[in-house]
Coordinates of C-alpha atoms and ligand atoms in Angstrom, one line a residue:
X1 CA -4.3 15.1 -25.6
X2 CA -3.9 17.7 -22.5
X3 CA -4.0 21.2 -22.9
X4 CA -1.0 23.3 -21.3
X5 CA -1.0 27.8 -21.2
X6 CA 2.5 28.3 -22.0
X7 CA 3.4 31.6 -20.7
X8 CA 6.9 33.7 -22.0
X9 CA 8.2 35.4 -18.9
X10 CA 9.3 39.1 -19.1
X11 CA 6.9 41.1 -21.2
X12 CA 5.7 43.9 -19.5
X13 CA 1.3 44.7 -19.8
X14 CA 0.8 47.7 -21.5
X15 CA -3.1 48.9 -22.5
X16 CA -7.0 48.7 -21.5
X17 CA -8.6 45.6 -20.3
X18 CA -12.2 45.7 -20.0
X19 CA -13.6 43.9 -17.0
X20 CA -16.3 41.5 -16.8
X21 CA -19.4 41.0 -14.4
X22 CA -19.2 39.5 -11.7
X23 CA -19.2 35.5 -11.6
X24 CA -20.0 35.0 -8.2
X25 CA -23.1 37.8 -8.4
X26 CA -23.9 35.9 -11.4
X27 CA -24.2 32.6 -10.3
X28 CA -26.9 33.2 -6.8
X29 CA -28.8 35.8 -9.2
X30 CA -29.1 33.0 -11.9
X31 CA -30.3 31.1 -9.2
X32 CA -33.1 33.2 -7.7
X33 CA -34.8 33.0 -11.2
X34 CA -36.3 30.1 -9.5
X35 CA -38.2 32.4 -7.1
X36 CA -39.7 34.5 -10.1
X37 CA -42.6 34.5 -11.9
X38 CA -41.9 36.3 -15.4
X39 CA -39.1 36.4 -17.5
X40 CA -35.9 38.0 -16.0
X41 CA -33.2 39.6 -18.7
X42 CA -29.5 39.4 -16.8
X43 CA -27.0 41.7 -18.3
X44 CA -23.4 41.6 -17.9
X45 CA -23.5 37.9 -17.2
X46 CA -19.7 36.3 -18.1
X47 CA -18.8 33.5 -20.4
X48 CA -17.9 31.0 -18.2
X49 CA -17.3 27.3 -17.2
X50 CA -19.3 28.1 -13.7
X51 CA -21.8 29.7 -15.4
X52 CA -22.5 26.9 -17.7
X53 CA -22.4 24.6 -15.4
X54 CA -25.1 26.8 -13.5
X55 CA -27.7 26.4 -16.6
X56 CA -27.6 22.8 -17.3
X57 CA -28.6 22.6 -13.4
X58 CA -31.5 25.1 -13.7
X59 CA -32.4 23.8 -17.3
X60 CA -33.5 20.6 -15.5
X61 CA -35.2 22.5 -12.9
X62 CA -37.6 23.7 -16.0
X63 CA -35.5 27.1 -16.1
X64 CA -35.8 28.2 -19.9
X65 CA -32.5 29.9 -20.2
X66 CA -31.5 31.6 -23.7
X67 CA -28.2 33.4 -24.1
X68 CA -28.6 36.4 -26.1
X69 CA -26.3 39.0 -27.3
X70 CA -24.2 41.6 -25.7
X71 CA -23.1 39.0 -22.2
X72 CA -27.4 39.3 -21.4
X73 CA -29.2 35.9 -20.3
X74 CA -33.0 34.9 -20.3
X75 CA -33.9 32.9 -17.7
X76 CA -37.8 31.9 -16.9
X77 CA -39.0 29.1 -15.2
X78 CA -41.7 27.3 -17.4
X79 CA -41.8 24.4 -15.1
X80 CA -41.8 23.6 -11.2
X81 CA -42.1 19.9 -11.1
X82 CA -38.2 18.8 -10.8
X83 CA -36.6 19.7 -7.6
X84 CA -33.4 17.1 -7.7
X85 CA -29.9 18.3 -8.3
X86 CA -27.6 15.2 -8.8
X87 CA -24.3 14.5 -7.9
X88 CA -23.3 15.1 -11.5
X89 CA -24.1 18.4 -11.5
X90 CA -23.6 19.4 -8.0
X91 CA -19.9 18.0 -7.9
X92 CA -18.6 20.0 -10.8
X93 CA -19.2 23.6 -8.8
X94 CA -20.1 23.7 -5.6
X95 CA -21.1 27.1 -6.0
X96 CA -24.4 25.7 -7.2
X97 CA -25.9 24.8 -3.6
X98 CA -27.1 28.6 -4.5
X99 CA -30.4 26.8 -6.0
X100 CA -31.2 25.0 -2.2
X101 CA -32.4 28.4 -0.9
X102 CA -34.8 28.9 -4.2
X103 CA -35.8 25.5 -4.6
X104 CA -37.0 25.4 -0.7
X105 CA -38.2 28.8 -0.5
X106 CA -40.6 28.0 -3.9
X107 CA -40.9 24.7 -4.9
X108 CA -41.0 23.6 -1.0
X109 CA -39.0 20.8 -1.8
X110 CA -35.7 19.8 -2.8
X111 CA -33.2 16.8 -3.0
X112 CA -29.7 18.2 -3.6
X113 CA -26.3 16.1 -3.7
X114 CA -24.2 17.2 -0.7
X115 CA -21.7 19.2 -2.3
X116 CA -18.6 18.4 -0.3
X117 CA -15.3 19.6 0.3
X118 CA -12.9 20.7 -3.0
X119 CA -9.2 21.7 -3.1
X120 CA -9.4 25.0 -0.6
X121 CA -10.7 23.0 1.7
X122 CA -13.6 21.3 3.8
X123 CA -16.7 23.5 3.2
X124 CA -19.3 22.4 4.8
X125 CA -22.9 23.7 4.4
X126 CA -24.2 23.4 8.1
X127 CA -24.9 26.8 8.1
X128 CA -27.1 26.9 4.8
X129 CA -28.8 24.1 6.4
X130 CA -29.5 25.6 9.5
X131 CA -30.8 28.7 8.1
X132 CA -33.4 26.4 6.2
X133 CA -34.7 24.8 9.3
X134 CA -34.7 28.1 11.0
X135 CA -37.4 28.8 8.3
X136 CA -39.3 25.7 8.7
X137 CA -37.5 23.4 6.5
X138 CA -37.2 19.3 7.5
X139 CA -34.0 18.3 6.2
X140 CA -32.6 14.9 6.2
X141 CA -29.2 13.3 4.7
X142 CA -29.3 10.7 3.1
X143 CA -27.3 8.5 0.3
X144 CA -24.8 11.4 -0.1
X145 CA -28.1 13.9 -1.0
X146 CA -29.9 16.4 1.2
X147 CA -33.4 15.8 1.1
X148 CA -35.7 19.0 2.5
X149 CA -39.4 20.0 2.6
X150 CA -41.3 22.5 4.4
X151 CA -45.0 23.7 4.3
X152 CA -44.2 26.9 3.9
X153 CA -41.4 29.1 5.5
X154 CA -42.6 31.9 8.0
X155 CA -40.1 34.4 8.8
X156 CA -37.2 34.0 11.7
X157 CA -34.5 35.6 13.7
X158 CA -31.6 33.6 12.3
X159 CA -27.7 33.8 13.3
X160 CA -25.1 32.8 10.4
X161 CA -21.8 33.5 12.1
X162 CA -19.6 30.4 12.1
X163 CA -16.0 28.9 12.8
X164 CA -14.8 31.6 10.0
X165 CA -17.2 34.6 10.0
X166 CA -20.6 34.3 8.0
X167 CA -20.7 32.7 5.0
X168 CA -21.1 34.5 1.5
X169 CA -23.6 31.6 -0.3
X170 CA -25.0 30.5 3.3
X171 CA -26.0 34.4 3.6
X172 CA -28.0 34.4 -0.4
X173 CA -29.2 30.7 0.5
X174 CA -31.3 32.2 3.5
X175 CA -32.1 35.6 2.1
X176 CA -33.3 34.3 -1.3
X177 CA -35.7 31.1 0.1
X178 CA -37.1 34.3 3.0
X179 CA -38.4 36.4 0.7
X180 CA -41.1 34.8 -0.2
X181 CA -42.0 33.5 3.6
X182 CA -44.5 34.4 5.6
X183 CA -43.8 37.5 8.5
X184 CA -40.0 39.0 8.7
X185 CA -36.9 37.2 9.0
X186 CA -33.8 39.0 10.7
X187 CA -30.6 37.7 9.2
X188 CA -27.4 38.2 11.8
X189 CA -24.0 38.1 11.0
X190 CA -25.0 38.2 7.5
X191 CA -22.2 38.3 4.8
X192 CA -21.8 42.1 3.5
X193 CA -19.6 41.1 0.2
X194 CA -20.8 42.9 -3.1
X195 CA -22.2 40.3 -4.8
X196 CA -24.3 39.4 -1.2
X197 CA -25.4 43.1 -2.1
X198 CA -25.8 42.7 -6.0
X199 CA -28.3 39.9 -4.6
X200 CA -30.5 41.8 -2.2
X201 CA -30.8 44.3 -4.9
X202 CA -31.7 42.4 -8.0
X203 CA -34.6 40.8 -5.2
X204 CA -35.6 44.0 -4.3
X205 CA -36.1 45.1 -8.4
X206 CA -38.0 41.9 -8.4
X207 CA -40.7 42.8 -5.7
X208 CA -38.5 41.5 -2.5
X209 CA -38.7 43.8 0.7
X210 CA -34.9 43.4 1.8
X211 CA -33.5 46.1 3.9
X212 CA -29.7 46.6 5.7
X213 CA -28.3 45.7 2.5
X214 CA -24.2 45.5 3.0
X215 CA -25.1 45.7 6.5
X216 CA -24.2 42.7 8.5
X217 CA -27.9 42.4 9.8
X218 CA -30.3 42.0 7.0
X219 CA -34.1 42.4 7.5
X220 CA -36.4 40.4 5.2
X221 CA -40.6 40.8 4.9
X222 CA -41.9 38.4 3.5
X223 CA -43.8 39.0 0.1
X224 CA -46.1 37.1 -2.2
X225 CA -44.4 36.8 -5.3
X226 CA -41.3 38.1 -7.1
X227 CA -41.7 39.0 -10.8
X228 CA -39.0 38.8 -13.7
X229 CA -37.1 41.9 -13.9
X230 CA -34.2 43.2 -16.3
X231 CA -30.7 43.9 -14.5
X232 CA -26.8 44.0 -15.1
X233 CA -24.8 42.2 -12.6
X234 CA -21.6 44.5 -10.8
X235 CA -18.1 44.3 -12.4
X236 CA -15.8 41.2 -11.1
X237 CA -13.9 42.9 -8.5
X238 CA -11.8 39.4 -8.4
X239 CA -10.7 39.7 -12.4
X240 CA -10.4 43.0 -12.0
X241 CA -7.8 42.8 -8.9
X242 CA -5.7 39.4 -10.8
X243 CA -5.7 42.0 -13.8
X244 CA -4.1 44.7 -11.6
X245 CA -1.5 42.1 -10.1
X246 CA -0.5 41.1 -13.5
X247 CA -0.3 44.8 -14.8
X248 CA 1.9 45.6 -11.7
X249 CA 4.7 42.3 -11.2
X250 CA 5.3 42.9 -14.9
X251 CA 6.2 46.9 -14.3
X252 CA 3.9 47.5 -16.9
X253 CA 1.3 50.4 -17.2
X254 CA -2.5 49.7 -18.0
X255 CA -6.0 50.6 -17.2
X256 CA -9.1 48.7 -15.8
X257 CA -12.1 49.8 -17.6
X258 CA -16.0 48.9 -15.6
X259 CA -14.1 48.5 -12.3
X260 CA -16.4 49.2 -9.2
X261 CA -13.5 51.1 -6.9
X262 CA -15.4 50.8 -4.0
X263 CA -15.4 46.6 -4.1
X264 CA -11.2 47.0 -4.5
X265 CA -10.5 49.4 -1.7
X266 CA -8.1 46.9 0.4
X267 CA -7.0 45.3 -2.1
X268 CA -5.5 48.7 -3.9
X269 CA -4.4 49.9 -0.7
X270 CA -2.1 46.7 -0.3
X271 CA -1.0 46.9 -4.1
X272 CA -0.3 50.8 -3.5
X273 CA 2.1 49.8 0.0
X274 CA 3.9 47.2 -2.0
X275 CA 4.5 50.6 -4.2
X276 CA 2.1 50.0 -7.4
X277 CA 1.1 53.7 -8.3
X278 CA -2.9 53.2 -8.8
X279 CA -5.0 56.0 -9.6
X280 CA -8.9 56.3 -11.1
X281 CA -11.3 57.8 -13.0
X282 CA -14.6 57.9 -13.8
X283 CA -15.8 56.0 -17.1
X284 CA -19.0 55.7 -18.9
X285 CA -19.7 52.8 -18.0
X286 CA -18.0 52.1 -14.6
X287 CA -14.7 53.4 -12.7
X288 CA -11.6 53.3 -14.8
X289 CA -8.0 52.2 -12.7
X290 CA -4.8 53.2 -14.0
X291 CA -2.1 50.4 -12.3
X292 CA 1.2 51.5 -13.2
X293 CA 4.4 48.5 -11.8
X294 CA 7.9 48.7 -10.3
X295 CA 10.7 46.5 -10.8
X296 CA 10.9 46.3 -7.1
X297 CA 8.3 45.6 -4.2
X298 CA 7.8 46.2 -1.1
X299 CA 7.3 43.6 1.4
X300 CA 3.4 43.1 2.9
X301 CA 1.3 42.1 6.1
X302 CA -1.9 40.2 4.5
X303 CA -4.9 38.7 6.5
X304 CA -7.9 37.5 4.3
X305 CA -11.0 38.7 5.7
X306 CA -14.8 38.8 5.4
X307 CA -15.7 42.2 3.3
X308 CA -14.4 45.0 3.4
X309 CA -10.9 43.0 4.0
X310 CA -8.7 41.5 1.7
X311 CA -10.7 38.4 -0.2
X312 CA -9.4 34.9 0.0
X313 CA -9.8 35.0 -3.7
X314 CA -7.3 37.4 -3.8
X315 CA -4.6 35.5 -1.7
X316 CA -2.6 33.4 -4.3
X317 CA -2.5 36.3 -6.5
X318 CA -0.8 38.4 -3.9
X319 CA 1.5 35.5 -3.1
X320 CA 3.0 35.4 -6.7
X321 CA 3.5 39.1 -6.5
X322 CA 5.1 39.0 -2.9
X323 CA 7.3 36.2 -4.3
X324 CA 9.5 38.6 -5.9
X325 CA 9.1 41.5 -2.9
X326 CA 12.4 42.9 -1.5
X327 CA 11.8 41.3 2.0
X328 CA 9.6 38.9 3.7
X329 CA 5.7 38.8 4.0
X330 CA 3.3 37.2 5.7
X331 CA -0.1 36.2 4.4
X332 CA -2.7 34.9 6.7
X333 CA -5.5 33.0 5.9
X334 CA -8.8 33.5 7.8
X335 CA -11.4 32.2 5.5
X336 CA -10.1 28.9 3.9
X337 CA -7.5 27.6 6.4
X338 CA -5.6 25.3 3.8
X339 CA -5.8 26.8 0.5
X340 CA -2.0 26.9 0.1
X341 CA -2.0 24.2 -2.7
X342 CA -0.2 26.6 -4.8
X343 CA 2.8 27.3 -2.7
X344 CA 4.1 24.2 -3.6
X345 CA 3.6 25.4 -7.4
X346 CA 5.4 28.7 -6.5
X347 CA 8.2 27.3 -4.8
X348 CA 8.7 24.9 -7.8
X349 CA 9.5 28.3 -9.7
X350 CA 11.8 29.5 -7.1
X351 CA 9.8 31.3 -4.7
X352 CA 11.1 30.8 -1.0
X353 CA 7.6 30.5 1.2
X354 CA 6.8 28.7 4.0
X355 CA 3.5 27.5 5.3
X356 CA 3.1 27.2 9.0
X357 CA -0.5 26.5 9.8
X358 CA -2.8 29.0 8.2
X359 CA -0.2 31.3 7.3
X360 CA 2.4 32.0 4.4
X361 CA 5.7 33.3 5.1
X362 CA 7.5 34.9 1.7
X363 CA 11.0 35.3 1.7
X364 CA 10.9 37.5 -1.6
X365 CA 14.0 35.8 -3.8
X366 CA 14.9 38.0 -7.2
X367 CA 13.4 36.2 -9.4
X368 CA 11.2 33.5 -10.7
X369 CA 12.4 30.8 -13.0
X370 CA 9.7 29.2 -15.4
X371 CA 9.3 25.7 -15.0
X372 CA 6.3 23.1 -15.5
X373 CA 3.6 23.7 -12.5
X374 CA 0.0 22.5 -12.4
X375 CA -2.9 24.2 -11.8
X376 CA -5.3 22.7 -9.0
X377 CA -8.1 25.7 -8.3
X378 CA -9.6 28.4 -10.0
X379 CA -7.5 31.7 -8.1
X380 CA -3.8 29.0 -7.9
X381 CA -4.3 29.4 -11.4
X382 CA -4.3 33.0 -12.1
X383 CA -1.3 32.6 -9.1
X384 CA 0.8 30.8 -11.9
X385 CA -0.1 32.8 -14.6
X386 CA 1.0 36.0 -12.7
X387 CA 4.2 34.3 -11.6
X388 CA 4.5 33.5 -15.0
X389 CA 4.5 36.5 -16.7
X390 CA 7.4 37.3 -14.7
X391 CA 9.3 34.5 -14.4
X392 CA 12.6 34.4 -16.5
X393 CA 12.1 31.9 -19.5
X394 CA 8.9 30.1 -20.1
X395 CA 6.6 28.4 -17.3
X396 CA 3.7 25.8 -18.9
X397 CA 1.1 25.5 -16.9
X398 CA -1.2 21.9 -16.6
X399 CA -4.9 21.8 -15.8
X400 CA -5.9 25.2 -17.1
X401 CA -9.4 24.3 -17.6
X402 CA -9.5 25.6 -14.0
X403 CA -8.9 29.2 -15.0
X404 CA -12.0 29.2 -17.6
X405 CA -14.4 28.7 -14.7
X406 CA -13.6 32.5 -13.1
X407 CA -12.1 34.1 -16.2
X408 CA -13.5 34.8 -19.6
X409 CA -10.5 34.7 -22.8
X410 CA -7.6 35.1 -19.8
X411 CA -5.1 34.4 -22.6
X412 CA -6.4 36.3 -25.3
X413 CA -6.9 39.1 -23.0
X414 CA -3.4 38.9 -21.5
X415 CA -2.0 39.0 -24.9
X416 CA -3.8 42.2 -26.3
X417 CA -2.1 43.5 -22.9
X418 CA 1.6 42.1 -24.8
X419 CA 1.8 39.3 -23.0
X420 CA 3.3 35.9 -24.7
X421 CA 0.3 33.5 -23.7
X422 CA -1.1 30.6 -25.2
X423 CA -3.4 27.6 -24.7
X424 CA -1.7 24.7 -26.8
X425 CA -2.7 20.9 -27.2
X426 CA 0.6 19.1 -25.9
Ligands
EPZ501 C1 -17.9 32.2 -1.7 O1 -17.9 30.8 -1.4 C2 -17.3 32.3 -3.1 N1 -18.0 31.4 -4.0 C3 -15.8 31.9 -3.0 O2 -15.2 32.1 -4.2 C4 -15.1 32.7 -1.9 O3 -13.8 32.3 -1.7 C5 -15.9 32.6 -0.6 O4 -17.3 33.0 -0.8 C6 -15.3 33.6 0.5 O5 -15.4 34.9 0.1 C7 -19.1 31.8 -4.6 O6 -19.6 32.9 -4.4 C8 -19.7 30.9 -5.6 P1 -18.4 30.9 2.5 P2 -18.8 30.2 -0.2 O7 -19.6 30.1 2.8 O8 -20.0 31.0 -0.1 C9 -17.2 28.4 6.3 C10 -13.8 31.6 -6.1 O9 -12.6 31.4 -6.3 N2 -18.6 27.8 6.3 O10 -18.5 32.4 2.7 O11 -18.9 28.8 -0.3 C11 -16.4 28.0 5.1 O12 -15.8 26.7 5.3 C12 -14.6 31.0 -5.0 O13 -14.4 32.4 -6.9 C13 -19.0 27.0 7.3 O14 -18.3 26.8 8.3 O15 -17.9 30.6 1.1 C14 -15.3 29.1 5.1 O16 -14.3 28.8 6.1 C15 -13.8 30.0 -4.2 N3 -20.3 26.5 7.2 C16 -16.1 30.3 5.6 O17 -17.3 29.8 6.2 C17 -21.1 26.8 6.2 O18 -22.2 26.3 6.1 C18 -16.6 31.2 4.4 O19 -17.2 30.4 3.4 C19 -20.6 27.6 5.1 C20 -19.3 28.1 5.2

């Protein structure tokens, strides 16, 4: 029996919403653990599928991990003697090639399944790789697994711009396995994203010399050995932008509590032209955002861009709001030529877009109409729920296991916002 989210169209978000740490700071700080000696106490770590996912790996990598309360995590490695990663594992997120950089930079050693392309696109991982032999690493492919050793990593000048700017994991791969290599290692064209940041810094806490953080030249000394450390991981900046979406298409009115402004600056500028009123303030534990909707938007220009630009995890969610814009928009997208799956979805529920090579044109129509879609990623998702909250009638929505890998309780959070939500078996 398959699960479906049915969503009631027309119920306008009204209330607080609480925002969660970040998944993708989450999942390369997990990771480091491997690096550590000590325990390490992670605070603000989300309930996710990803995350999940992230400890059976490192379970088998003789990581003892504990879940305590409060979102905190326990994570020491008690031990070293595994350093394979199967297909298994590897092919459920491919956010977990995070542990190659650890696993090398430690253990010296690793055997990881190549973690190939998924729905957004190709992804490859030549640039991980090369920043591994850069360091001394001897990798080989073979049987569908990477297979890499090195005698010990001494410190390099290494460039990590490719065909799409640098690369967010690439960037963590090659600064987590360099802080514990011999002599300094200059990282160019690094990634500058938050949770690159939320990285360096949780290193850093641990014993790590990393300087030029959010820079896009990072400068790594090499150090002896990184002890276990307590630290809370930044605010999503993704959930807390598909919650400000949501709170706007609906012409609703709420407020993002634990928001870190500074992460959303593009993307509120954007919501703000489309003529979203968003204001802040400061909270106790975080920025608050007050996201108040219109029953009309106005059209956008989009390009998805490295940080400080708009994200590419942001792009579908913007789509479903254009969707019903009073004009026509145009979203480009720089980072992950072909993840347009959605449209298709979109368009299903009346949207007028069309793709032409890496770009979206959106002929904003009046109205959405629900209708039966199917979910094929983790952000297309949160695109159909958004559309859905809008749409006249009711939209159901297949494959929504996607949504619970980015998104802790998306439908019981929507609902305490007065949405009509809800997971049922079909
Ligand atoms: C991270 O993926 C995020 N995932 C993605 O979030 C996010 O969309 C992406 O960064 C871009 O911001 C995690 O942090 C777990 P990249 P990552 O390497 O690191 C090309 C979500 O929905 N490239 O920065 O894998 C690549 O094909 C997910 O939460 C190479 O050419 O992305 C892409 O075009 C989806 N060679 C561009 O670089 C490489 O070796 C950026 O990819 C690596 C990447």
């Amino acid at each position: 029996m398959e699960k479906i989210i049915v969503v009631e169209g027309g119920h306008p978000l009204h209330g607080n919403v609480r925002i969660n740490g970040s998944k993708n700071a989450a999942l390369p700080i997990m990771a480091a653990c491997i690096l550590m000696k000590g325990k390490s106490r992670i605070r603000n770590v989300p309930h996710l599928a990803d995350v999940k996912t992230l400890l059976e790996i490192l379970k088998d990598l003789g990581v003892k991990t504990e879940r305590l309360k409060d979102d905190t995590l326990e994570l020491e490695v008690i031990d070293e003697s595994n350093v394979t990663a199967p297909y298994e594992q590897i092919s459920k997120m491919r956010g977990s090639i995070c542990i190659l950089g650890p696993l090398l930079g430690k253990r010296k050693r690793v055997k990881i399944a190549e973690p190939g392309g998924c729905v957004i696109g190709v992804r490859p991982v030549d640039l991980h790789i090369k920043g591994m032999e850069a360091l001394g690493a001897n990798i080989i492919k073979e049987e569908g697994y990477r297979i890499g050793s090195t005698n010990g990593f001494r410190g390099a000048e290494i460039y990590l711009g490719g065909p799409y700017g640098s690369t967010v994991t690439g960037t963590c791969n090659v600064m987590m396995a360099a802080t514990l290599a011999k002599g300094k290692t200059i990282v160019r064209c690094a990634a500058c994203e938050p949770e690159v940041q939320d990285l360096a810094n949780f290193l850093n806490k641990a014993g790590a010399k990393i300087s030029g953080i959010g820079t896009s030249e990072l400068v790594i000394e090499g150090v002896e050995e990184l002890h276990g450390i307590e630290y809370e991981i930044i605010p999503d900046r993704i959930e807390a932008g598909t919650f400000m979406i949501a709170g706007a298409i609906t012409g609703g009115e709420i407020t993002l509590e634990n928001v870190c402004l500074d992460h959303l600056t593009a993307v509120i500028e954007k919501l703000a032209e489309a003529g979203a009123s968003v204001s802040f303030a400061s909270g106790e534990t975080g920025g608050k955002c007050f996201v108040k909707g219109s029953d009309k938007f106005r059209p956008l220009t989009i390009t998805t861009l490295p940080y400080p630009d708009i994200p590419t995890d942001m792009q579908a969610q913007f789509l479903a709001l254009l969707s019903i814009a009073n004009g026509t928009s145009i979203i480009t997208e720089k980072i992950f030529p072909n993840r347009f799956i959605h449209v298709a979805e979109l368009n299903r529920m009346g949207a007028d877009i069309l793709i032409e090579g890496t770009r979206a044109i959106v002929k904003g129509v009046r109205k959405l109409s629900g209708a039966r879609v199917m979910a094929s990623d983790l952000r297309a998702s949160a695109c159909l729920v958004i559309a859905g909250l809008v749409a006249e009638g009711t939209t159901e929505i297949r494959r929504p296991y996607h949504l619970d890998r980015g998104y802790e309780k998306l439908e019981q959070r929507l609902s305490a916002l007065g949405a009509k939500i809800n997971r049922v078996t079909e």
